[in-house]
Short mmCIF file of C-alpha atoms in Angstrom, two decimals:
data_model
loop_
_atom_site.label_atom_id
_atom_site.label_comp_id
_atom_site.label_asym_id
_atom_site.label_seq_id
_atom_site.Cartn_x
_atom_site.Cartn_y
_atom_site.Cartn_z
CA UNK A 1 9.03 22.62 -2.46
CA UNK A 2 6.23 22.49 0.07
CA UNK A 3 5.98 19.52 2.44
CA UNK A 4 3.05 17.59 3.86
CA UNK A 5 2.48 15.23 6.76
CA UNK A 6 1.41 11.68 5.93
CA UNK A 7 -0.26 10.26 8.99
CA UNK A 8 0.42 11.09 12.60
CA UNK A 9 3.53 8.98 13.21
CA UNK A 10 5.98 11.60 11.96
CA UNK A 11 6.21 10.91 8.23
CA UNK A 12 6.64 14.15 6.30
CA UNK A 13 7.45 14.40 2.59
CA UNK A 14 7.49 16.78 -0.38
CA UNK A 15 4.05 17.75 -1.64
CA UNK A 16 4.81 15.99 -4.91
CA UNK A 17 6.63 12.66 -4.94
CA UNK A 18 8.00 10.46 -7.70
CA UNK A 19 6.76 7.00 -8.76
CA UNK A 20 9.39 4.78 -10.38
CA UNK A 21 7.23 1.96 -11.80
CA UNK A 22 7.34 3.16 -15.39
CA UNK A 23 11.13 3.09 -15.45
CA UNK A 24 11.19 -0.70 -15.66
CA UNK A 25 7.66 -1.96 -16.43
CA UNK A 26 4.13 -1.29 -17.65
CA UNK A 27 4.81 1.41 -20.27
CA UNK A 28 7.06 -0.25 -22.81
CA UNK A 29 10.88 -0.25 -22.94
CA UNK A 30 12.61 2.22 -20.65
CA UNK A 31 15.99 3.97 -20.57
CA UNK A 32 17.67 3.35 -17.22
CA UNK A 33 20.31 6.04 -17.80
CA UNK A 34 17.66 8.69 -18.36
CA UNK A 35 15.69 7.21 -15.48
CA UNK A 36 18.54 7.77 -13.05
CA UNK A 37 19.03 11.29 -14.37
CA UNK A 38 15.31 11.99 -13.93
CA UNK A 39 15.37 10.77 -10.32
CA UNK A 40 18.34 13.01 -9.56
CA UNK A 41 16.68 15.97 -11.27
CA UNK A 42 13.57 15.41 -9.17
CA UNK A 43 15.70 15.61 -6.03
CA UNK A 44 17.32 18.82 -7.26
CA UNK A 45 13.82 20.29 -7.61
CA UNK A 46 12.90 19.42 -4.03
CA UNK A 47 11.27 16.02 -4.40
CA UNK A 48 12.23 13.84 -1.43
CA UNK A 49 9.64 11.04 -1.67
CA UNK A 50 10.39 8.15 -4.02
CA UNK A 51 8.12 5.14 -4.53
CA UNK A 52 9.22 1.71 -5.78
CA UNK A 53 8.20 -1.93 -5.24
CA UNK A 54 9.38 -5.51 -5.50
CA UNK A 55 6.81 -6.04 -8.27
CA UNK A 56 8.32 -3.33 -10.47
CA UNK A 57 11.35 -5.54 -11.02
CA UNK A 58 9.38 -8.81 -11.24
CA UNK A 59 11.30 -10.02 -8.19
CA UNK A 60 14.73 -9.27 -9.69
CA UNK A 61 15.18 -6.02 -7.78
CA UNK A 62 15.86 -4.08 -11.00
CA UNK A 63 13.61 -1.13 -10.12
CA UNK A 64 14.80 -0.90 -6.53
CA UNK A 65 18.44 -1.18 -7.64
CA UNK A 66 17.95 1.60 -10.18
CA UNK A 67 16.47 3.87 -7.52
CA UNK A 68 19.09 2.94 -4.95
CA UNK A 69 21.92 3.71 -7.36
CA UNK A 70 20.37 7.03 -8.40
CA UNK A 71 19.94 8.32 -4.83
CA UNK A 72 23.06 6.95 -3.17
CA UNK A 73 24.66 10.39 -2.89
CA UNK A 74 21.65 11.87 -1.07
CA UNK A 75 20.00 8.82 0.52
CA UNK A 76 19.80 10.47 3.94
CA UNK A 77 17.86 13.42 2.50
CA UNK A 78 14.94 11.43 1.09
CA UNK A 79 12.11 9.04 1.96
CA UNK A 80 12.00 5.71 0.11
CA UNK A 81 8.80 3.67 -0.03
CA UNK A 82 8.66 0.11 -1.33
CA UNK A 83 6.11 -2.71 -1.27
CA UNK A 84 5.55 -6.40 -0.64
CA UNK A 85 2.64 -8.71 -1.25
CA UNK A 86 3.07 -10.68 -4.46
CA UNK A 87 4.24 -14.21 -5.16
CA UNK A 88 6.97 -13.81 -7.78
CA UNK A 89 8.92 -16.97 -7.05
CA UNK A 90 8.04 -18.74 -10.31
CA UNK A 91 6.74 -16.37 -12.96
CA UNK A 92 6.49 -19.23 -15.47
CA UNK A 93 3.47 -20.34 -13.44
CA UNK A 94 2.02 -16.85 -13.29
CA UNK A 95 1.95 -14.68 -10.20
CA UNK A 96 -0.41 -14.15 -7.34
CA UNK A 97 -0.61 -12.68 -3.86
CA UNK A 98 1.65 -13.60 -0.94
CA UNK A 99 1.58 -11.65 2.31
CA UNK A 100 2.58 -14.53 4.53
CA UNK A 101 4.90 -13.35 7.32
CA UNK A 102 7.89 -15.30 6.01
CA UNK A 103 7.51 -13.69 2.60
CA UNK A 104 7.16 -10.19 4.08
CA UNK A 105 10.44 -10.70 5.96
CA UNK A 106 12.17 -12.05 2.85
CA UNK A 107 11.00 -9.15 0.69
CA UNK A 108 12.11 -6.63 3.33
CA UNK A 109 15.63 -8.09 3.39
CA UNK A 110 15.79 -8.22 -0.39
CA UNK A 111 14.60 -4.61 -0.71
CA UNK A 112 17.15 -3.40 1.82
CA UNK A 113 19.88 -5.10 -0.22
CA UNK A 114 18.64 -3.95 -3.63
CA UNK A 115 18.18 -0.35 -2.48
CA UNK A 116 21.55 -0.33 -0.73
CA UNK A 117 20.07 1.08 2.46
CA UNK A 118 19.75 0.04 6.09
CA UNK A 119 16.10 1.04 6.53
CA UNK A 120 12.91 1.13 4.46
CA UNK A 121 11.20 4.41 5.25
CA UNK A 122 7.75 3.17 4.19
CA UNK A 123 6.81 -0.49 3.70
CA UNK A 124 3.46 -1.02 1.99
CA UNK A 125 1.34 -4.11 1.55
CA UNK A 126 0.95 -3.77 -2.22
CA UNK A 127 -2.36 -5.64 -2.44
CA UNK A 128 -4.51 -7.15 0.30
CA UNK A 129 -4.07 -10.93 0.51
CA UNK A 130 -7.41 -12.56 1.42
CA UNK A 131 -5.59 -15.71 2.56
CA UNK A 132 -3.58 -13.96 5.27
CA UNK A 133 -5.27 -12.11 8.15
CA UNK A 134 -4.38 -8.43 7.98
CA UNK A 135 -3.57 -8.59 11.70
CA UNK A 136 -0.74 -11.02 10.88
CA UNK A 137 0.50 -8.69 8.15
CA UNK A 138 0.47 -5.66 10.45
CA UNK A 139 2.11 -7.66 13.22
CA UNK A 140 4.93 -8.74 10.94
CA UNK A 141 5.57 -5.16 9.80
CA UNK A 142 5.49 -4.12 13.46
CA UNK A 143 8.28 -6.64 14.13
CA UNK A 144 10.30 -5.10 11.29
CA UNK A 145 9.70 -1.62 12.70
CA UNK A 146 10.79 -2.77 16.17
CA UNK A 147 13.90 -4.31 14.59
CA UNK A 148 14.80 -1.00 12.91
CA UNK A 149 14.38 -2.31 9.36
CA UNK A 150 11.24 -0.27 8.62
CA UNK A 151 10.05 3.15 9.80
CA UNK A 152 6.43 3.44 8.66
CA UNK A 153 3.66 1.03 7.64
CA UNK A 154 1.49 1.60 4.58
CA UNK A 155 -1.39 -0.12 2.78
CA UNK A 156 -2.30 0.00 -0.90
CA UNK A 157 -5.77 -0.58 -2.37
CA UNK A 158 -7.23 -1.50 1.03
CA UNK A 159 -10.81 -0.95 2.21
CA UNK A 160 -12.14 0.45 5.49
CA UNK A 161 -12.40 -2.83 7.42
CA UNK A 162 -8.87 -3.85 6.44
CA UNK A 163 -7.49 -0.41 7.32
CA UNK A 164 -9.12 -0.45 10.76
CA UNK A 165 -7.93 -3.96 11.61
CA UNK A 166 -4.37 -3.23 10.51
CA UNK A 167 -4.27 0.12 12.29
CA UNK A 168 -5.29 -1.52 15.58
CA UNK A 169 -2.15 -3.69 15.47
CA UNK A 170 0.35 -1.26 13.97
CA UNK A 171 -0.56 2.36 13.15
CA UNK A 172 -0.92 2.83 9.41
CA UNK A 173 0.81 6.01 8.28
CA UNK A 174 -0.40 6.08 4.71
CA UNK A 175 -2.83 4.52 2.23
CA UNK A 176 -1.88 4.45 -1.44
CA UNK A 177 -4.52 4.12 -4.16
CA UNK A 178 -5.15 5.50 -7.63
CA UNK A 179 -6.62 9.02 -7.56
CA UNK A 180 -6.89 11.67 -10.25
CA UNK A 181 -9.33 13.79 -12.20
CA UNK A 182 -10.23 10.52 -13.94
CA UNK A 183 -10.53 8.32 -10.83
CA UNK A 184 -12.43 9.39 -7.68
CA UNK A 185 -13.67 6.17 -6.02
CA UNK A 186 -11.20 6.43 -3.14
CA UNK A 187 -12.86 9.61 -1.89
CA UNK A 188 -15.31 7.37 -0.01
CA UNK A 189 -12.39 6.33 2.23
CA UNK A 190 -11.28 9.84 3.15
CA UNK A 191 -13.48 9.97 6.29
CA UNK A 192 -11.81 6.80 7.61
CA UNK A 193 -8.35 8.22 6.91
CA UNK A 194 -9.24 11.44 8.70
CA UNK A 195 -10.69 9.58 11.68
CA UNK A 196 -7.56 7.45 12.10
CA UNK A 197 -5.01 10.09 11.14
CA UNK A 198 -3.72 8.36 8.01
CA UNK A 199 -2.18 10.14 5.03
CA UNK A 200 -2.95 9.40 1.40
CA UNK A 201 -0.63 8.86 -1.56
CA UNK A 202 -2.23 9.20 -5.00
CA UNK A 203 -0.70 6.96 -7.65
CA UNK A 204 -1.39 7.49 -11.36
CA UNK A 205 -2.47 11.10 -10.67
CA UNK A 206 -2.25 11.77 -14.41
CA UNK A 207 -4.46 8.84 -15.41
CA UNK A 208 -1.55 6.71 -16.66
CA UNK A 209 -0.54 9.60 -18.87
CA UNK A 210 -3.96 10.20 -20.43
CA UNK A 211 -4.28 13.55 -18.65
CA UNK A 212 -1.10 14.87 -20.25
CA UNK A 213 -2.86 15.57 -23.54
CA UNK A 214 -0.75 13.07 -25.44
CA UNK A 215 -2.88 9.92 -25.28
CA UNK A 216 -2.81 7.69 -28.36
CA UNK A 217 -5.22 4.93 -29.43
CA UNK A 218 -4.50 1.72 -27.50
CA UNK A 219 -3.06 -0.20 -30.44
CA UNK A 220 -0.36 2.42 -31.00
CA UNK A 221 1.40 1.56 -27.74
CA UNK A 222 4.10 -1.12 -27.38
CA UNK A 223 2.95 -4.70 -26.91
CA UNK A 224 4.03 -4.70 -23.25
CA UNK A 225 2.36 -1.36 -22.46
CA UNK A 226 -0.55 -1.82 -20.03
CA UNK A 227 -2.50 0.97 -21.70
CA UNK A 228 -3.32 -1.38 -24.58
CA UNK A 229 -5.77 -3.08 -22.20
CA UNK A 230 -6.85 -0.13 -20.06
CA UNK A 231 -10.64 0.39 -20.28
CA UNK A 232 -10.12 4.14 -20.49
CA UNK A 233 -8.51 3.56 -23.88
CA UNK A 234 -11.34 1.32 -25.10
CA UNK A 235 -13.40 2.58 -28.07
CA UNK A 236 -16.10 4.90 -26.86
CA UNK A 237 -14.36 5.72 -23.60
CA UNK A 238 -11.22 6.88 -25.40
CA UNK A 239 -13.00 9.52 -27.46
CA UNK A 240 -14.89 10.90 -24.46
CA UNK A 241 -11.72 11.11 -22.40
CA UNK A 242 -9.87 12.87 -25.22
CA UNK A 243 -12.66 15.43 -25.44
CA UNK A 244 -12.55 16.03 -21.67
CA UNK A 245 -8.78 16.51 -21.72
CA UNK A 246 -9.11 18.99 -24.58
CA UNK A 247 -11.49 21.04 -22.44
CA UNK A 248 -9.06 20.83 -19.52
CA UNK A 249 -6.38 22.06 -21.90
CA UNK A 250 -8.33 25.20 -22.67
CA UNK A 251 -8.67 25.92 -18.95
CA UNK A 252 -4.98 25.26 -18.37
CA UNK A 253 -3.91 27.54 -21.19
CA UNK A 254 -6.09 30.34 -19.82
CA UNK A 255 -4.14 30.06 -16.56
CA UNK A 256 -0.77 29.87 -18.30
CA UNK A 257 -0.06 26.32 -17.11
CA UNK A 258 -0.03 22.83 -18.64
CA UNK A 259 -2.70 20.16 -18.35
CA UNK A 260 -0.56 17.95 -16.06
CA UNK A 261 0.06 20.94 -13.79
CA UNK A 262 -3.68 21.61 -13.63
CA UNK A 263 -4.39 17.95 -12.82
CA UNK A 264 -1.74 17.71 -10.10
CA UNK A 265 -2.78 21.02 -8.56
CA UNK A 266 -6.34 19.68 -8.42
CA UNK A 267 -5.20 16.59 -6.49
CA UNK A 268 -3.22 18.72 -4.06
CA UNK A 269 -6.20 21.01 -3.51
CA UNK A 270 -8.54 18.18 -2.43
CA UNK A 271 -6.97 17.46 0.99
CA UNK A 272 -3.85 18.67 2.77
CA UNK A 273 -2.85 15.08 3.60
CA UNK A 274 -2.66 13.97 -0.06
CA UNK A 275 0.64 13.58 -1.92
CA UNK A 276 0.57 12.59 -5.62
CA UNK A 277 3.43 10.52 -7.03
CA UNK A 278 3.49 11.06 -10.81
CA UNK A 279 6.00 8.98 -12.70
CA UNK A 280 8.07 10.21 -15.61
CA UNK A 281 10.90 8.99 -17.77
CA UNK A 282 12.23 12.43 -18.71
CA UNK A 283 13.76 15.35 -16.86
CA UNK A 284 11.62 17.87 -18.71
CA UNK A 285 8.44 16.13 -17.54
CA UNK A 286 9.60 16.04 -13.94
CA UNK A 287 10.33 19.76 -14.11
CA UNK A 288 6.81 20.32 -15.39
CA UNK A 289 5.24 18.10 -12.74
CA UNK A 290 7.05 19.54 -9.75
CA UNK A 291 6.09 23.07 -10.77
CA UNK A 292 2.48 22.09 -10.09
CA UNK A 293 3.15 22.44 -6.37
CA UNK A 294 3.16 26.21 -6.86
CA UNK A 295 -0.07 26.38 -8.89
CA UNK A 296 -3.01 27.93 -7.10
CA UNK A 297 -6.51 27.00 -8.21
CA UNK A 298 -9.41 29.32 -7.49
CA UNK A 299 -12.93 28.25 -6.60
CA UNK A 300 -13.89 29.22 -10.15
CA UNK A 301 -11.19 26.91 -11.51
CA UNK A 302 -12.47 24.03 -9.39
CA UNK A 303 -16.02 24.69 -10.56
CA UNK A 304 -14.88 24.67 -14.20
CA UNK A 305 -13.05 21.38 -13.70
CA UNK A 306 -16.10 19.86 -12.03
CA UNK A 307 -18.22 20.86 -14.99
CA UNK A 308 -15.82 19.06 -17.34
CA UNK A 309 -15.38 15.92 -15.21
CA UNK A 310 -18.03 15.89 -12.48
CA UNK A 311 -17.36 12.34 -11.28
CA UNK A 312 -14.22 11.23 -13.10
CA UNK A 313 -13.22 9.93 -16.50
CA UNK A 314 -14.83 7.36 -18.77
CA UNK A 315 -13.97 3.69 -18.24
CA UNK A 316 -12.69 1.71 -15.24
CA UNK A 317 -9.08 2.07 -14.14
CA UNK A 318 -8.36 -1.66 -14.51
CA UNK A 319 -9.98 -4.49 -16.42
CA UNK A 320 -10.33 -6.06 -12.97
CA UNK A 321 -10.64 -3.32 -10.36
CA UNK A 322 -9.33 -4.30 -6.88
CA UNK A 323 -12.11 -4.98 -4.37
CA UNK A 324 -11.87 -3.07 -1.11
CA UNK A 325 -12.90 -4.74 2.13
#
C-alpha cells in the first residue's frame, strides 16, 4: 500500500483509508461481526487510516467501540480519526451543533474511552458551529494536543475563512469533505489547502455507493437508509446518474478493473495530498477498493471520464448542503 502525507505536521497514512459510518448508521441495518472482520481485513491489505465519529453512534459510542475492538491487536500500527461537534445529549428533542469548549473536551474523553486508546490521532470538528468562534474551537483542540490527548487537528465541511482562522491558532492538518466523480465543489478550496499545507480526506468517494454500479431506486432502500432522501436518487437525477455510471462501467471493463476502482483511482490522481475513505460492510468490497491504489489512469482515461462527467453527477449531495464560510 502506498502512503501519503496529510498536511505538514507529520501525519502520514495509507493512500486509501476506511470510513466506518455505514457500519452503524445511514445505510440500513448493519452486521457488527462482519464489520469487525472487514476492518481487520482492511488492515491486512495495508489500510492504516480509519475514520469514525461520535455522531456515528448517536452519542452512545457504538461505532467507536466497534472500531476500537476490531483494531485492539494492532492499534499502534494505525491512525484513528474521530470527530466532535454535535449536540446529542437529548435526541428526543432532535440534534444540533455544539462545538463549545466544554463539549469538545467531553467528547474527546468519551472517544478515548470508547476507542480504548490513550490518544486520538486526528480530531475533527465535524461541522462548523456558527455560534462558537472557530478560534475557540482551535484553541481547545490545541489544549488537547498539548495535553497529549490528540495528535492532529482536522476540519470537516469548512470554508476558506474558517480554515484560515483555525489554522492561525492551531495548524490544521487535514480537511475532510465529500469528493468524488459525482461531487466536485470542494475543488475550489484546493488552492487554500495548498497555500497552508493542509491535506484532504475525501469522504463518500463512491457517491454513497451510487458509483459502484449497484444503485437502486430510492424507495427500494430500508426506511432508515439516507439514500431514500438523497437528491441524486430523485426522479430525473437518478436516471441520468445511472446512465453515467453505465458509461463509466464500459471504460472500467476496457481497463480490466471495476467501476469503484476507476472512481477511487480518479480521486487519487487529482492531487497527491488526497486520501479517499470509502466505507464498506464486506471484506470482498474492501479488497476491491484497496486494489484501486495500484490502478494507473492515463491522460486518455481522464479525458474519457471528463467527457462522461465533466462537472460531477446529477443532483445535490444533500437535501441541505452545508454552507462553507
